[in-house]
Amino acid sequence: MTRILLIEDHAANQELMVYLLEAFGCAVSTAGDGEKGIEAARSESPDLILCDLQLPRKNGYAVLSELRADPVLRTIPVVAVTAFAMVGDRDRILGGGFDGYIPKPIDPETFVSQVLSLRAGNFRQSPGPR
Ligand code: MN
């Protein structure tokens, strides 16, 4: 079972993503701000982290850099899920060190397959943006 930590402050988005991921058999935990997200990553060591960029207390870039600075947590893939969808945002996000990028609003039909294609094992076999 894939264990996913979802860091997202928008309740409706959080509910929809949890619903979809659980429907496909993932175990999902949630955090509503960046600091709680880092705490949850430490206590749960998830297989994959989905992280919003605009978050209270610590934004997604700060969360990512803290995870990457931690010797235990640095190998966990972190995927940005964000409403930033302007030209160049994808490159900026991947260039910033995220392992992948899923634009919001999410597409319920394809969201889970997008996530699972980025989970730990698969990702390590095909690193880097395509
Ligand atoms: Mn947000």
Short mmCIF file of N, CA and C and ligand atoms in Angstrom, two decimals:
data_model
loop_
_atom_site.label_atom_id
_atom_site.label_comp_id
_atom_site.label_asym_id
_atom_site.label_seq_id
_atom_site.Cartn_x
_atom_site.Cartn_y
_atom_site.Cartn_z
N MET A 1 0.85 -1.20 0.00
CA MET A 1 0.00 0.00 0.00
C MET A 1 0.89 1.24 0.00
N THR A 2 0.54 2.18 -0.83
CA THR A 2 1.30 3.43 -0.89
C THR A 2 0.81 4.39 0.19
N ARG A 3 1.74 4.86 1.02
CA ARG A 3 1.39 5.79 2.10
C ARG A 3 1.74 7.20 1.66
N ILE A 4 0.73 8.03 1.62
CA ILE A 4 0.89 9.38 1.08
C ILE A 4 0.57 10.41 2.15
N LEU A 5 1.43 11.41 2.25
CA LEU A 5 1.16 12.56 3.10
C LEU A 5 0.74 13.72 2.20
N LEU A 6 -0.43 14.26 2.46
CA LEU A 6 -0.96 15.38 1.69
C LEU A 6 -0.89 16.64 2.55
N ILE A 7 -0.13 17.63 2.08
CA ILE A 7 -0.03 18.90 2.80
C ILE A 7 -0.80 19.94 1.98
N GLU A 8 -1.95 20.32 2.47
CA GLU A 8 -2.88 21.18 1.71
C GLU A 8 -3.77 21.92 2.70
N ASP A 9 -3.88 23.24 2.56
CA ASP A 9 -4.66 24.02 3.52
C ASP A 9 -6.10 24.24 3.10
N HIS A 10 -6.43 23.97 1.86
CA HIS A 10 -7.79 24.22 1.38
C HIS A 10 -8.63 22.97 1.61
N ALA A 11 -9.64 23.09 2.50
CA ALA A 11 -10.37 21.91 2.97
C ALA A 11 -11.03 21.12 1.82
N ALA A 12 -11.66 21.83 0.89
CA ALA A 12 -12.37 21.11 -0.17
C ALA A 12 -11.39 20.37 -1.08
N ASN A 13 -10.26 21.00 -1.40
CA ASN A 13 -9.24 20.32 -2.21
C ASN A 13 -8.71 19.10 -1.47
N GLN A 14 -8.45 19.30 -0.16
CA GLN A 14 -7.91 18.21 0.64
C GLN A 14 -8.89 17.02 0.64
N GLU A 15 -10.16 17.31 0.86
CA GLU A 15 -11.16 16.24 0.91
C GLU A 15 -11.23 15.48 -0.40
N LEU A 16 -11.22 16.21 -1.51
CA LEU A 16 -11.33 15.55 -2.81
C LEU A 16 -10.12 14.66 -3.08
N MET A 17 -8.94 15.16 -2.79
CA MET A 17 -7.74 14.36 -3.05
C MET A 17 -7.69 13.13 -2.15
N VAL A 18 -8.06 13.30 -0.88
CA VAL A 18 -8.09 12.14 0.03
C VAL A 18 -9.09 11.11 -0.48
N TYR A 19 -10.25 11.58 -0.86
CA TYR A 19 -11.29 10.66 -1.35
C TYR A 19 -10.79 9.85 -2.54
N LEU A 20 -10.19 10.53 -3.50
CA LEU A 20 -9.73 9.85 -4.72
C LEU A 20 -8.60 8.87 -4.40
N LEU A 21 -7.65 9.30 -3.59
CA LEU A 21 -6.50 8.43 -3.28
C LEU A 21 -6.93 7.21 -2.48
N GLU A 22 -7.83 7.41 -1.51
CA GLU A 22 -8.30 6.27 -0.71
C GLU A 22 -9.12 5.32 -1.56
N ALA A 23 -9.87 5.86 -2.49
CA ALA A 23 -10.67 4.99 -3.37
C ALA A 23 -9.79 4.06 -4.18
N PHE A 24 -8.55 4.47 -4.41
CA PHE A 24 -7.60 3.63 -5.15
C PHE A 24 -6.66 2.87 -4.23
N GLY A 25 -6.99 2.82 -2.94
CA GLY A 25 -6.25 1.96 -2.02
C GLY A 25 -5.03 2.57 -1.37
N CYS A 26 -4.83 3.88 -1.53
CA CYS A 26 -3.70 4.52 -0.85
C CYS A 26 -4.09 4.82 0.60
N ALA A 27 -3.09 4.82 1.47
CA ALA A 27 -3.29 5.27 2.85
C ALA A 27 -2.86 6.73 2.90
N VAL A 28 -3.76 7.61 3.28
CA VAL A 28 -3.49 9.04 3.19
C VAL A 28 -3.56 9.69 4.57
N SER A 29 -2.56 10.51 4.88
CA SER A 29 -2.66 11.37 6.05
C SER A 29 -2.55 12.81 5.56
N THR A 30 -3.02 13.75 6.38
CA THR A 30 -3.09 15.13 5.92
C THR A 30 -2.48 16.07 6.95
N ALA A 31 -2.02 17.21 6.44
CA ALA A 31 -1.58 18.31 7.29
C ALA A 31 -2.05 19.59 6.62
N GLY A 32 -2.48 20.56 7.43
CA GLY A 32 -3.08 21.77 6.90
C GLY A 32 -2.16 22.97 6.81
N ASP A 33 -0.92 22.81 7.26
CA ASP A 33 0.06 23.89 7.05
C ASP A 33 1.46 23.28 6.93
N GLY A 34 2.41 24.13 6.56
CA GLY A 34 3.74 23.62 6.27
C GLY A 34 4.45 23.03 7.48
N GLU A 35 4.29 23.67 8.63
CA GLU A 35 4.99 23.15 9.81
C GLU A 35 4.43 21.81 10.25
N LYS A 36 3.11 21.70 10.24
CA LYS A 36 2.50 20.41 10.58
C LYS A 36 2.88 19.36 9.55
N GLY A 37 3.03 19.79 8.30
CA GLY A 37 3.44 18.86 7.26
C GLY A 37 4.81 18.26 7.52
N ILE A 38 5.73 19.10 7.95
CA ILE A 38 7.08 18.60 8.25
C ILE A 38 7.05 17.66 9.45
N GLU A 39 6.28 18.04 10.50
CA GLU A 39 6.13 17.14 11.65
C GLU A 39 5.57 15.79 11.23
N ALA A 40 4.55 15.82 10.37
CA ALA A 40 3.93 14.56 9.94
C ALA A 40 4.91 13.73 9.12
N ALA A 41 5.70 14.39 8.29
CA ALA A 41 6.70 13.66 7.50
C ALA A 41 7.68 12.95 8.43
N ARG A 42 8.09 13.64 9.50
CA ARG A 42 9.03 13.04 10.46
C ARG A 42 8.42 11.84 11.16
N SER A 43 7.17 11.97 11.59
CA SER A 43 6.58 10.89 12.39
C SER A 43 6.10 9.74 11.52
N GLU A 44 5.79 10.00 10.26
CA GLU A 44 5.15 8.95 9.44
C GLU A 44 6.05 8.38 8.35
N SER A 45 7.10 9.11 7.97
CA SER A 45 7.94 8.64 6.87
C SER A 45 7.14 8.08 5.70
N PRO A 46 6.34 8.91 5.07
CA PRO A 46 5.47 8.42 3.98
C PRO A 46 6.28 8.03 2.73
N ASP A 47 5.62 7.31 1.82
CA ASP A 47 6.27 6.92 0.56
C ASP A 47 6.36 8.10 -0.41
N LEU A 48 5.43 9.02 -0.26
CA LEU A 48 5.33 10.15 -1.19
C LEU A 48 4.65 11.30 -0.47
N ILE A 49 5.10 12.52 -0.75
CA ILE A 49 4.45 13.70 -0.19
C ILE A 49 3.87 14.54 -1.32
N LEU A 50 2.59 14.87 -1.19
CA LEU A 50 1.94 15.81 -2.10
C LEU A 50 1.86 17.14 -1.36
N CYS A 51 2.36 18.20 -1.96
CA CYS A 51 2.48 19.46 -1.23
C CYS A 51 1.98 20.64 -2.04
N ASP A 52 1.00 21.33 -1.49
CA ASP A 52 0.55 22.62 -2.01
C ASP A 52 1.72 23.62 -1.88
N LEU A 53 1.73 24.66 -2.70
CA LEU A 53 2.79 25.67 -2.55
C LEU A 53 2.38 26.80 -1.63
N GLN A 54 1.15 27.28 -1.75
CA GLN A 54 0.70 28.38 -0.89
C GLN A 54 0.08 27.78 0.36
N LEU A 55 0.85 27.82 1.45
CA LEU A 55 0.43 27.19 2.71
C LEU A 55 0.68 28.17 3.85
N PRO A 56 -0.14 28.11 4.91
CA PRO A 56 0.16 28.91 6.10
C PRO A 56 1.43 28.42 6.79
N ARG A 57 2.09 29.34 7.47
CA ARG A 57 3.23 29.08 8.37
C ARG A 57 4.52 28.72 7.66
N LYS A 58 4.47 27.88 6.62
CA LYS A 58 5.65 27.60 5.80
C LYS A 58 5.13 27.26 4.43
N ASN A 59 5.62 27.92 3.39
CA ASN A 59 5.09 27.58 2.08
C ASN A 59 5.76 26.31 1.54
N GLY A 60 5.27 25.86 0.39
CA GLY A 60 5.73 24.58 -0.13
C GLY A 60 7.23 24.54 -0.43
N TYR A 61 7.79 25.67 -0.88
CA TYR A 61 9.23 25.69 -1.15
C TYR A 61 10.04 25.54 0.14
N ALA A 62 9.55 26.19 1.22
CA ALA A 62 10.24 26.08 2.52
C ALA A 62 10.12 24.66 3.07
N VAL A 63 8.95 24.06 2.89
CA VAL A 63 8.77 22.67 3.33
C VAL A 63 9.75 21.77 2.59
N LEU A 64 9.82 21.96 1.27
CA LEU A 64 10.72 21.12 0.47
C LEU A 64 12.17 21.28 0.93
N SER A 65 12.60 22.51 1.16
CA SER A 65 14.03 22.67 1.50
C SER A 65 14.32 22.10 2.87
N GLU A 66 13.34 22.15 3.78
CA GLU A 66 13.56 21.54 5.10
C GLU A 66 13.63 20.02 4.99
N LEU A 67 12.77 19.45 4.18
CA LEU A 67 12.81 17.99 3.99
C LEU A 67 14.13 17.57 3.35
N ARG A 68 14.58 18.35 2.39
CA ARG A 68 15.80 17.99 1.67
C ARG A 68 17.05 18.14 2.54
N ALA A 69 16.94 18.97 3.57
CA ALA A 69 18.08 19.15 4.47
C ALA A 69 18.14 18.08 5.56
N ASP A 70 17.12 17.23 5.61
CA ASP A 70 17.04 16.20 6.66
C ASP A 70 17.56 14.88 6.10
N PRO A 71 18.59 14.31 6.73
CA PRO A 71 19.21 13.10 6.18
C PRO A 71 18.26 11.91 6.06
N VAL A 72 17.24 11.88 6.92
CA VAL A 72 16.28 10.77 6.88
C VAL A 72 15.19 11.01 5.84
N LEU A 73 14.76 12.24 5.72
CA LEU A 73 13.59 12.55 4.90
C LEU A 73 13.93 12.95 3.47
N ARG A 74 15.20 13.18 3.20
CA ARG A 74 15.56 13.79 1.92
C ARG A 74 15.24 12.93 0.69
N THR A 75 15.10 11.62 0.89
CA THR A 75 14.85 10.76 -0.28
C THR A 75 13.36 10.59 -0.59
N ILE A 76 12.49 11.11 0.27
CA ILE A 76 11.05 10.97 0.00
C ILE A 76 10.68 11.87 -1.19
N PRO A 77 10.06 11.32 -2.23
CA PRO A 77 9.65 12.16 -3.35
C PRO A 77 8.59 13.18 -2.91
N VAL A 78 8.74 14.40 -3.37
CA VAL A 78 7.79 15.46 -3.03
C VAL A 78 7.23 16.04 -4.33
N VAL A 79 5.92 15.95 -4.46
CA VAL A 79 5.24 16.41 -5.66
C VAL A 79 4.43 17.65 -5.33
N ALA A 80 4.63 18.71 -6.09
CA ALA A 80 3.86 19.93 -5.90
C ALA A 80 2.48 19.77 -6.52
N VAL A 81 1.47 20.17 -5.77
CA VAL A 81 0.10 20.21 -6.31
C VAL A 81 -0.34 21.65 -6.13
N THR A 82 -0.47 22.35 -7.22
CA THR A 82 -0.63 23.80 -7.06
C THR A 82 -1.42 24.44 -8.19
N ALA A 83 -2.08 25.54 -7.81
CA ALA A 83 -2.85 26.29 -8.78
C ALA A 83 -1.97 27.16 -9.67
N PHE A 84 -0.69 27.31 -9.31
CA PHE A 84 0.20 28.05 -10.22
C PHE A 84 0.27 27.28 -11.53
N ALA A 85 -0.20 27.84 -12.59
CA ALA A 85 -0.18 27.11 -13.84
C ALA A 85 0.13 28.04 -15.00
N MET A 86 0.91 29.06 -14.73
CA MET A 86 1.32 29.95 -15.80
C MET A 86 2.49 29.33 -16.55
N VAL A 87 2.70 29.84 -17.75
CA VAL A 87 3.85 29.38 -18.52
C VAL A 87 5.11 29.60 -17.68
N GLY A 88 5.93 28.57 -17.58
CA GLY A 88 7.17 28.70 -16.83
C GLY A 88 7.07 28.19 -15.41
N ASP A 89 5.85 28.08 -14.86
CA ASP A 89 5.72 27.61 -13.48
C ASP A 89 6.22 26.19 -13.31
N ARG A 90 5.90 25.34 -14.28
CA ARG A 90 6.31 23.94 -14.17
C ARG A 90 7.84 23.85 -14.09
N ASP A 91 8.51 24.61 -14.94
CA ASP A 91 9.98 24.59 -14.94
C ASP A 91 10.52 25.14 -13.63
N ARG A 92 9.86 26.18 -13.12
CA ARG A 92 10.31 26.78 -11.87
C ARG A 92 10.15 25.78 -10.72
N ILE A 93 9.05 25.06 -10.71
CA ILE A 93 8.78 24.10 -9.64
C ILE A 93 9.75 22.92 -9.72
N LEU A 94 9.92 22.38 -10.91
CA LEU A 94 10.84 21.24 -11.05
C LEU A 94 12.28 21.71 -10.84
N GLY A 95 12.60 22.91 -11.32
CA GLY A 95 13.93 23.46 -11.10
C GLY A 95 14.19 23.72 -9.62
N GLY A 96 13.14 23.98 -8.86
CA GLY A 96 13.26 24.20 -7.42
C GLY A 96 13.46 22.93 -6.64
N GLY A 97 13.39 21.78 -7.30
CA GLY A 97 13.72 20.53 -6.64
C GLY A 97 12.56 19.60 -6.36
N PHE A 98 11.34 20.01 -6.72
CA PHE A 98 10.23 19.08 -6.58
C PHE A 98 10.39 17.93 -7.58
N ASP A 99 9.87 16.76 -7.19
CA ASP A 99 10.02 15.58 -8.04
C ASP A 99 8.94 15.49 -9.11
N GLY A 100 7.94 16.33 -8.99
CA GLY A 100 6.88 16.32 -9.99
C GLY A 100 5.94 17.46 -9.70
N TYR A 101 4.96 17.62 -10.57
CA TYR A 101 4.07 18.77 -10.51
C TYR A 101 2.71 18.36 -11.07
N ILE A 102 1.68 18.53 -10.25
CA ILE A 102 0.31 18.28 -10.71
C ILE A 102 -0.46 19.59 -10.57
N PRO A 103 -0.96 20.13 -11.69
CA PRO A 103 -1.65 21.42 -11.62
C PRO A 103 -3.05 21.28 -11.02
N LYS A 104 -3.47 22.30 -10.27
CA LYS A 104 -4.85 22.41 -9.79
C LYS A 104 -5.60 23.35 -10.73
N PRO A 105 -6.90 23.20 -10.95
CA PRO A 105 -7.72 22.17 -10.32
C PRO A 105 -7.34 20.78 -10.81
N ILE A 106 -7.34 19.82 -9.90
CA ILE A 106 -7.00 18.47 -10.30
C ILE A 106 -8.11 17.88 -11.16
N ASP A 107 -7.74 16.94 -12.00
CA ASP A 107 -8.70 16.22 -12.83
C ASP A 107 -9.00 14.90 -12.13
N PRO A 108 -10.22 14.75 -11.60
CA PRO A 108 -10.53 13.53 -10.84
C PRO A 108 -10.32 12.24 -11.63
N GLU A 109 -10.44 12.33 -12.96
CA GLU A 109 -10.28 11.14 -13.79
C GLU A 109 -8.83 10.65 -13.83
N THR A 110 -7.90 11.57 -13.75
CA THR A 110 -6.50 11.18 -13.96
C THR A 110 -5.60 11.45 -12.76
N PHE A 111 -6.14 12.09 -11.72
CA PHE A 111 -5.30 12.50 -10.59
C PHE A 111 -4.51 11.34 -9.98
N VAL A 112 -5.20 10.24 -9.67
CA VAL A 112 -4.51 9.15 -8.97
C VAL A 112 -3.43 8.52 -9.85
N SER A 113 -3.73 8.36 -11.13
CA SER A 113 -2.69 7.77 -11.98
C SER A 113 -1.50 8.71 -12.13
N GLN A 114 -1.76 10.01 -12.12
CA GLN A 114 -0.64 10.98 -12.12
C GLN A 114 0.20 10.81 -10.86
N VAL A 115 -0.46 10.67 -9.72
CA VAL A 115 0.26 10.54 -8.45
C VAL A 115 1.05 9.24 -8.43
N LEU A 116 0.40 8.15 -8.77
CA LEU A 116 1.06 6.85 -8.64
C LEU A 116 2.21 6.70 -9.62
N SER A 117 2.15 7.40 -10.74
CA SER A 117 3.28 7.33 -11.67
C SER A 117 4.50 8.05 -11.09
N LEU A 118 4.29 8.84 -10.06
CA LEU A 118 5.38 9.60 -9.45
C LEU A 118 5.84 9.02 -8.12
N ARG A 119 5.23 7.91 -7.68
CA ARG A 119 5.57 7.42 -6.34
C ARG A 119 6.98 6.84 -6.33
N ALA A 120 7.49 6.59 -5.14
CA ALA A 120 8.91 6.31 -4.93
C ALA A 120 9.55 5.40 -5.97
N GLY A 121 9.13 4.16 -6.05
CA GLY A 121 9.80 3.19 -6.92
C GLY A 121 9.83 3.63 -8.36
N ASN A 122 8.68 4.00 -8.88
CA ASN A 122 8.60 4.41 -10.27
C ASN A 122 9.47 5.62 -10.54
N PHE A 123 9.41 6.54 -9.59
CA PHE A 123 10.12 7.79 -9.84
C PHE A 123 11.62 7.57 -9.95
N ARG A 124 12.14 6.73 -9.06
CA ARG A 124 13.60 6.55 -9.05
C ARG A 124 14.10 5.89 -10.32
N GLN A 125 13.20 5.19 -11.01
CA GLN A 125 13.63 4.57 -12.27
C GLN A 125 13.67 5.58 -13.42
N SER A 126 12.97 6.68 -13.25
CA SER A 126 12.96 7.65 -14.34
C SER A 126 13.06 9.07 -13.78
N PRO A 127 14.24 9.40 -13.26
CA PRO A 127 14.39 10.71 -12.64
C PRO A 127 14.37 11.84 -13.67
N GLY A 128 14.05 13.00 -13.16
CA GLY A 128 14.14 14.19 -14.00
C GLY A 128 12.87 14.48 -14.75
N PRO A 129 12.66 15.74 -15.09
CA PRO A 129 11.47 16.12 -15.84
C PRO A 129 11.52 15.58 -17.26
N ARG A 130 10.33 15.27 -17.78
CA ARG A 130 10.26 14.77 -19.15
C ARG A 130 9.86 15.89 -20.07
MN MN B 1 -2.96 26.60 -0.40
#
